[in-house]
Coordinates of N, CA and C in Angstrom, one line a residue:
X1 N 107.3 107.7 104.4 CA 106.4 106.8 105.3 C 105.0 106.9 105.2
X2 N 104.3 106.0 105.7 CA 102.8 105.7 105.8 C 102.2 105.9 107.1
X3 N 101.1 106.0 107.3 CA 100.4 106.2 108.7 C 100.4 104.5 109.4
X4 N 100.1 103.8 108.4 CA 100.3 102.4 108.9 C 101.4 101.9 108.9
X5 N 102.6 102.2 108.5 CA 103.9 101.7 108.8 C 105.0 102.7 109.5
X6 N 104.5 103.8 110.2 CA 105.5 104.8 110.6 C 106.0 104.2 112.0
X7 N 105.3 103.3 112.6 CA 105.6 102.8 113.8 C 106.5 101.4 113.8
X8 N 106.3 100.7 112.6 CA 106.9 99.5 112.6 C 108.5 99.7 112.6
X9 N 109.2 98.8 113.4 CA 110.4 98.8 113.1 C 111.0 98.0 112.0
X10 N 112.3 98.4 111.4 CA 112.7 98.0 110.1 C 112.7 96.5 109.9
X11 N 113.2 95.8 111.1 CA 113.2 94.1 111.1 C 112.0 93.7 110.8
X12 N 110.6 94.3 111.6 CA 109.4 93.9 111.2 C 109.0 93.9 109.8
X13 N 109.1 95.1 109.3 CA 109.1 95.5 108.0 C 109.6 94.5 107.1
X14 N 110.9 94.3 107.1 CA 111.6 93.3 106.3 C 111.2 91.9 106.5
X15 N 110.7 91.7 107.7 CA 110.2 90.1 107.9 C 108.7 90.1 107.2
X16 N 108.0 91.2 107.4 CA 106.7 91.1 106.4 C 106.8 90.8 105.1
X17 N 107.9 91.6 104.9 CA 108.3 91.4 102.9 C 108.4 90.1 102.6
X18 N 109.3 89.2 103.4 CA 109.9 88.2 103.2 C 108.8 87.0 103.3
X19 N 107.8 87.3 103.9 CA 106.6 86.3 104.1 C 105.3 86.9 103.4
X20 N 105.6 87.6 102.3 CA 104.3 88.0 101.7 C 104.6 88.0 100.2
X21 N 103.5 87.7 99.2 CA 103.9 88.3 97.8 C 103.8 89.6 97.7
X22 N 104.9 90.3 97.2 CA 105.3 91.9 96.9 C 105.0 92.2 95.4
X23 N 104.4 93.4 95.3 CA 104.2 93.7 93.8 C 104.4 95.3 93.8
X24 N 105.2 95.8 92.8 CA 105.3 97.4 92.5 C 105.3 97.6 91.4
X25 N 105.4 99.1 91.5 CA 105.6 99.8 90.1 C 106.7 100.8 90.3
X26 N 107.5 100.5 89.4 CA 108.6 101.1 89.0 C 108.7 101.9 88.0
X27 N 109.2 103.5 88.1 CA 109.1 104.1 86.9 C 110.6 104.4 86.6
X28 N 110.9 104.0 85.2 CA 112.4 103.8 85.0 C 112.9 105.2 85.0
X29 N 112.1 106.2 84.3 CA 112.9 107.4 83.8 C 113.1 108.1 85.2
X30 N 112.2 107.8 86.3 CA 112.5 108.6 87.6 C 113.3 107.7 88.6
X31 N 113.7 106.8 88.0 CA 114.8 105.5 88.7 C 114.2 105.3 90.4
X32 N 112.8 105.1 90.4 CA 112.3 104.8 91.8 C 111.2 104.1 91.7
X33 N 110.9 103.3 92.9 CA 109.5 102.7 93.0 C 108.5 103.9 93.6
X34 N 107.3 103.6 92.8 CA 106.5 104.7 93.1 C 104.9 103.9 93.5
X35 N 105.0 102.6 93.6 CA 103.8 101.9 93.8 C 104.4 100.7 94.4
X36 N 103.5 100.2 95.3 CA 103.6 99.1 96.2 C 102.4 98.3 96.7
X37 N 102.5 97.1 96.8 CA 101.4 96.3 97.6 C 101.9 94.9 97.8
X38 N 101.4 94.4 99.1 CA 101.6 92.8 99.3 C 100.3 92.5 99.6
X39 N 100.6 91.0 99.6 CA 99.3 90.1 99.7 C 99.7 88.9 100.6
X40 N 99.1 88.4 101.4 CA 99.2 87.6 102.4 C 98.0 86.6 102.0
X41 N 98.5 85.3 101.8 CA 97.6 84.2 101.7 C 97.5 82.6 102.1
X42 N 96.6 82.0 102.1 CA 96.9 80.8 102.2 C 96.7 79.8 100.8
X43 N 96.3 80.7 99.8 CA 96.1 80.3 98.5 C 95.2 79.3 98.3
X44 N 94.2 79.0 99.4 CA 93.2 78.1 99.2 C 91.8 78.7 99.3
X45 N 91.7 79.7 100.3 CA 90.6 80.0 100.8 C 90.3 81.6 100.7
X46 N 91.6 82.3 101.1 CA 91.5 83.8 101.2 C 92.7 84.5 101.1
X47 N 92.9 85.8 100.8 CA 94.0 86.4 100.7 C 93.8 87.8 101.5
X48 N 94.7 88.5 101.8 CA 94.8 89.8 102.5 C 95.6 90.7 101.6
X49 N 95.1 91.9 101.3 CA 95.9 93.0 100.4 C 95.9 94.2 101.2
X50 N 97.3 94.1 101.4 CA 97.8 95.2 102.5 C 98.9 96.0 101.9
X51 N 99.2 97.0 102.7 CA 100.2 98.2 102.7 C 100.4 98.6 101.0
X52 N 99.1 98.8 100.3 CA 99.0 99.5 99.2 C 99.3 100.9 99.0
X53 N 100.2 101.5 98.6 CA 100.6 102.9 98.4 C 101.2 103.1 97.0
X54 N 100.6 104.6 96.7 CA 101.3 105.3 95.4 C 101.7 106.3 95.7
X55 N 103.0 106.8 95.4 CA 103.7 107.9 95.7 C 102.8 109.0 95.5
X56 N 102.7 110.0 96.4 CA 101.9 111.3 96.3 C 102.2 111.8 94.9
X57 N 103.2 112.2 94.3 CA 103.6 112.5 93.2 C 103.1 112.0 92.1
X58 N 102.7 110.5 92.0 CA 102.1 109.7 91.0 C 100.8 109.3 91.0
X59 N 100.0 110.0 92.0 CA 98.5 109.5 92.3 C 98.0 110.1 91.3
X60 N 96.6 109.5 91.2 CA 95.7 110.2 90.1 C 95.9 109.9 88.7
X61 N 96.9 109.0 88.5 CA 97.4 108.9 87.0 C 97.1 107.3 86.8
X62 N 96.4 106.6 87.5 CA 95.9 105.2 86.9 C 96.9 104.2 87.7
X63 N 97.8 104.5 88.3 CA 98.8 103.4 88.9 C 98.1 102.6 90.0
X64 N 97.2 103.4 90.6 CA 96.8 102.1 91.9 C 95.8 101.4 91.0
X65 N 95.0 101.6 90.1 CA 94.1 100.8 89.4 C 94.9 99.9 88.8
X66 N 96.1 100.2 88.0 CA 97.0 99.2 87.4 C 97.3 98.3 88.1
X67 N 98.1 98.5 89.6 CA 98.6 97.7 90.6 C 97.6 96.7 91.0
X68 N 96.3 97.2 91.4 CA 95.4 96.4 92.0 C 94.7 95.3 91.0
X69 N 94.4 95.9 89.4 CA 94.1 94.9 88.4 C 95.2 93.8 88.1
X70 N 96.7 94.2 88.2 CA 97.6 93.2 88.1 C 97.3 92.1 89.1
X71 N 97.3 92.5 90.4 CA 97.0 91.5 91.4 C 96.0 90.7 91.2
X72 N 94.6 91.4 90.9 CA 93.6 90.8 90.9 C 93.6 89.6 89.4
X73 N 94.4 90.0 88.5 CA 94.5 89.1 87.2 C 95.3 87.7 87.9
X74 N 95.7 87.6 88.9 CA 97.1 86.7 89.1 C 96.1 85.5 89.4
X75 N 96.3 84.2 88.9 CA 95.9 83.2 89.1 C 95.6 82.4 90.3
X76 N 96.9 82.9 91.2 CA 96.8 82.2 92.5 C 95.8 82.9 93.5
X77 N 95.2 83.9 93.1 CA 94.4 84.7 93.8 C 93.1 84.4 93.4
X78 N 92.6 83.9 92.2 CA 91.7 83.5 91.7 C 90.7 82.6 92.5
X79 N 89.4 82.9 92.7 CA 88.7 82.3 93.3 C 88.7 82.2 94.7
X80 N 89.5 83.1 95.4 CA 89.7 83.4 96.7 C 88.9 84.6 97.3
X81 N 88.6 84.7 98.6 CA 88.0 85.7 99.1 C 89.2 86.7 99.5
X82 N 89.0 88.0 99.1 CA 90.0 88.8 99.5 C 89.4 89.8 100.5
X83 N 90.3 90.4 101.3 CA 90.2 91.1 102.4 C 91.0 92.2 102.3
X84 N 90.6 93.5 102.7 CA 91.6 94.6 103.0 C 91.2 95.6 104.0
X85 N 92.1 96.3 104.5 CA 91.5 97.1 105.7 C 92.2 98.5 105.5
X86 N 91.3 99.6 105.3 CA 91.7 100.8 104.7 C 90.9 101.8 105.0
X87 N 91.4 103.0 105.1 CA 90.6 104.1 105.3 C 90.5 105.0 104.0
X88 N 91.3 104.6 103.1 CA 91.4 105.2 101.8 C 91.0 104.6 100.7
X89 N 90.9 105.3 99.7 CA 90.6 104.6 98.3 C 89.5 103.6 98.2
X90 N 88.5 103.7 98.9 CA 87.5 102.9 98.8 C 86.8 102.7 97.3
X91 N 86.6 103.9 96.7 CA 86.4 103.7 95.3 C 87.2 103.0 94.4
X92 N 88.6 102.9 94.6 CA 89.4 102.1 93.8 C 88.9 100.5 93.8
X93 N 89.1 100.3 95.2 CA 88.7 99.0 95.5 C 87.3 98.6 95.0
X94 N 86.2 99.4 95.1 CA 85.2 99.0 94.5 C 85.0 98.8 93.1
X95 N 85.9 99.0 92.5 CA 86.1 98.8 90.9 C 86.4 97.4 90.8
X96 N 87.0 96.7 91.7 CA 87.5 95.2 91.7 C 86.5 94.6 92.2
X97 N 85.5 94.8 92.8 CA 84.3 94.1 93.7 C 84.5 93.9 95.1
X98 N 85.3 94.9 95.6 CA 85.5 94.9 97.2 C 84.3 95.8 97.4
X99 N 83.7 95.2 98.5 CA 82.6 95.9 99.4 C 82.7 96.3 100.7
X100 N 82.3 97.4 101.3 CA 82.8 97.9 102.6 C 81.7 97.2 103.5
X101 N 82.6 96.6 104.4 CA 81.8 95.8 105.6 C 81.7 96.9 106.7
X102 N 82.5 97.7 107.0 CA 82.4 98.8 108.2 C 83.2 100.0 107.5
X103 N 83.7 100.9 108.2 CA 84.2 102.0 107.7 C 85.7 101.9 107.2
X104 N 86.2 100.6 107.5 CA 87.6 100.2 107.2 C 87.6 98.9 106.5
X105 N 86.9 97.9 106.6 CA 87.1 96.5 106.3 C 86.5 96.4 105.1
X106 N 87.1 95.9 104.1 CA 86.5 95.7 102.8 C 86.8 94.1 102.5
X107 N 85.7 93.5 101.7 CA 85.8 92.1 101.5 C 85.3 92.1 100.0
X108 N 86.2 91.2 99.3 CA 85.8 90.7 97.8 C 85.5 89.3 97.8
X109 N 84.2 88.8 97.7 CA 83.6 87.5 97.6 C 84.3 86.9 96.2
X110 N 84.4 85.3 96.3 CA 85.2 84.7 95.4 C 84.2 84.6 94.4
X111 N 84.9 84.5 93.0 CA 83.8 84.2 91.8 C 82.8 85.4 91.5
X112 N 83.3 86.5 91.7 CA 82.3 87.5 91.7 C 81.9 88.0 90.1

């Protein structure tokens, strides 16, 4: 469990997944999901990147970069302003054009 979801009831988590675009990294040899992110968007002006996580055992192996790179390459988010709120991995998100607005909010301007 994560600090941002440890108090969410399972019903709320399930509903959030149904109403988002979800992306994951599955390691076949290990037989498990090791990375996850979801995106909420109006597909016209903005998207919110949230709930990004890489299993601790698989961190620092480029999987976070691969996951964000994949999401960043999707045409449905091209030209939209991106937002995320996190205390972690600011250096990762900066690689993709996100800039820190305050200590937790990051924004990526469209057509960067």
